[in-house]
Amino acid sequence: MSTRPDTGPVSLAQRKRQLVATELTEAALQLLALKGFDAVTVDEIATTAGVSKRTFFRYFASKEDVVVQFLAGMGADMRVGLAARPAGERPSEALLHAVSVPLKTCGDHAERALPVVRLILRTPALLARLLEHQAQWREELTEELAVRLGRDPGADLYPRLAAGMALAAFDAVLRRWSEGEDTESAADPAALIGEAFAVLAPALDSVTPR
């Protein structure tokens, strides 16, 4: 729910557009998770969301595009999370908080998020898109970490290695979380990422800012 004040017709139109996009995203992700990627049509998604097929294509190029935007949101959350960490914080702490942002959101909305994560990991086409996005996330976290530490990502291996380690932990947690029988038995992703970083922290913190 937006807390921004209404500044006129443009602001109202933007809020309406965001509401439709959110409803379409929710309908698409839940249908895809319930029935499987190949079994769901765009017509079905549009009908469930209460809009026309034409309206769907004003927001998304395809049903795969809905999932791609879901993944893009995860990456944006991580980069913003890292940029917001206090200056001078240990790399392990900063990266842990950054990759925890989307994991906490998933954990807080497990009944909706867990089926979507399983869908992505178990559908080859969507898994390929996840891997593509992870490569982009690594570049973004590398750049952000290099700025924080005063290092040149083109000449110094550490920022890229550290970002890669953090995302390897993120990926391992998603996969472990998806193995639970249901939301009650699935492990808490926030707890899992904490365990992973307990292993990674000594290596991540073995360097000092320049």
JSON list of N, CA and C in Angstrom, two decimals, residues 85 89-98 197 204-205:
[
{"chain": "A", "resi": 85, "resn": "ARG", "atom": "N", "xyz": [23.97, -0.46, 3.94]},
{"chain": "A", "resi": 85, "resn": "ARG", "atom": "CA", "xyz": [24.69, -0.88, 5.14]},
{"chain": "A", "resi": 85, "resn": "ARG", "atom": "C", "xyz": [25.67, 0.19, 5.61]},
{"chain": "A", "resi": 89, "resn": "GLU", "atom": "N", "xyz": [31.33, -1.40, 8.07]},
{"chain": "A", "resi": 89, "resn": "GLU", "atom": "CA", "xyz": [30.82, -2.70, 8.54]},
{"chain": "A", "resi": 89, "resn": "GLU", "atom": "C", "xyz": [31.62, -3.82, 7.88]},
{"chain": "A", "resi": 90, "resn": "ARG", "atom": "N", "xyz": [31.84, -4.90, 8.60]},
{"chain": "A", "resi": 90, "resn": "ARG", "atom": "CA", "xyz": [32.58, -6.03, 8.04]},
{"chain": "A", "resi": 90, "resn": "ARG", "atom": "C", "xyz": [31.88, -6.53, 6.77]},
{"chain": "A", "resi": 91, "resn": "PRO", "atom": "N", "xyz": [32.66, -6.93, 5.75]},
{"chain": "A", "resi": 91, "resn": "PRO", "atom": "CA", "xyz": [32.05, -7.42, 4.51]},
{"chain": "A", "resi": 91, "resn": "PRO", "atom": "C", "xyz": [31.05, -8.55, 4.74]},
{"chain": "A", "resi": 92, "resn": "SER", "atom": "N", "xyz": [31.37, -9.46, 5.65]},
{"chain": "A", "resi": 92, "resn": "SER", "atom": "CA", "xyz": [30.46, -10.58, 5.88]},
{"chain": "A", "resi": 92, "resn": "SER", "atom": "C", "xyz": [29.11, -10.10, 6.41]},
{"chain": "A", "resi": 93, "resn": "GLU", "atom": "N", "xyz": [29.12, -9.10, 7.28]},
{"chain": "A", "resi": 93, "resn": "GLU", "atom": "CA", "xyz": [27.87, -8.58, 7.84]},
{"chain": "A", "resi": 93, "resn": "GLU", "atom": "C", "xyz": [27.07, -7.85, 6.76]},
{"chain": "A", "resi": 94, "resn": "ALA", "atom": "N", "xyz": [27.77, -7.03, 5.98]},
{"chain": "A", "resi": 94, "resn": "ALA", "atom": "CA", "xyz": [27.09, -6.26, 4.94]},
{"chain": "A", "resi": 94, "resn": "ALA", "atom": "C", "xyz": [26.47, -7.18, 3.90]},
{"chain": "A", "resi": 95, "resn": "LEU", "atom": "N", "xyz": [27.21, -8.18, 3.45]},
{"chain": "A", "resi": 95, "resn": "LEU", "atom": "CA", "xyz": [26.70, -9.10, 2.44]},
{"chain": "A", "resi": 95, "resn": "LEU", "atom": "C", "xyz": [25.59, -10.00, 3.00]},
{"chain": "A", "resi": 96, "resn": "LEU", "atom": "N", "xyz": [25.73, -10.40, 4.25]},
{"chain": "A", "resi": 96, "resn": "LEU", "atom": "CA", "xyz": [24.68, -11.21, 4.88]},
{"chain": "A", "resi": 96, "resn": "LEU", "atom": "C", "xyz": [23.37, -10.44, 4.90]},
{"chain": "A", "resi": 97, "resn": "HIS", "atom": "N", "xyz": [23.41, -9.19, 5.32]},
{"chain": "A", "resi": 97, "resn": "HIS", "atom": "CA", "xyz": [22.19, -8.40, 5.37]},
{"chain": "A", "resi": 97, "resn": "HIS", "atom": "C", "xyz": [21.62, -8.18, 3.97]},
{"chain": "A", "resi": 98, "resn": "ALA", "atom": "N", "xyz": [22.50, -8.00, 2.99]},
{"chain": "A", "resi": 98, "resn": "ALA", "atom": "CA", "xyz": [22.04, -7.75, 1.63]},
{"chain": "A", "resi": 98, "resn": "ALA", "atom": "C", "xyz": [21.28, -8.95, 1.06]},
{"chain": "A", "resi": 197, "resn": "PHE", "atom": "N", "xyz": [26.63, -18.11, 6.33]},
{"chain": "A", "resi": 197, "resn": "PHE", "atom": "CA", "xyz": [27.61, -17.04, 6.51]},
{"chain": "A", "resi": 197, "resn": "PHE", "atom": "C", "xyz": [28.52, -17.27, 7.70]},
{"chain": "A", "resi": 204, "resn": "LEU", "atom": "N", "xyz": [35.55, -14.04, 4.16]},
{"chain": "A", "resi": 204, "resn": "LEU", "atom": "CA", "xyz": [35.08, -12.73, 3.70]},
{"chain": "A", "resi": 204, "resn": "LEU", "atom": "C", "xyz": [35.74, -11.59, 4.46]},
{"chain": "A", "resi": 205, "resn": "ASP", "atom": "N", "xyz": [36.04, -11.82, 5.73]},
{"chain": "A", "resi": 205, "resn": "ASP", "atom": "CA", "xyz": [36.58, -10.74, 6.58]},
{"chain": "A", "resi": 205, "resn": "ASP", "atom": "C", "xyz": [38.10, -10.80, 6.69]}
]
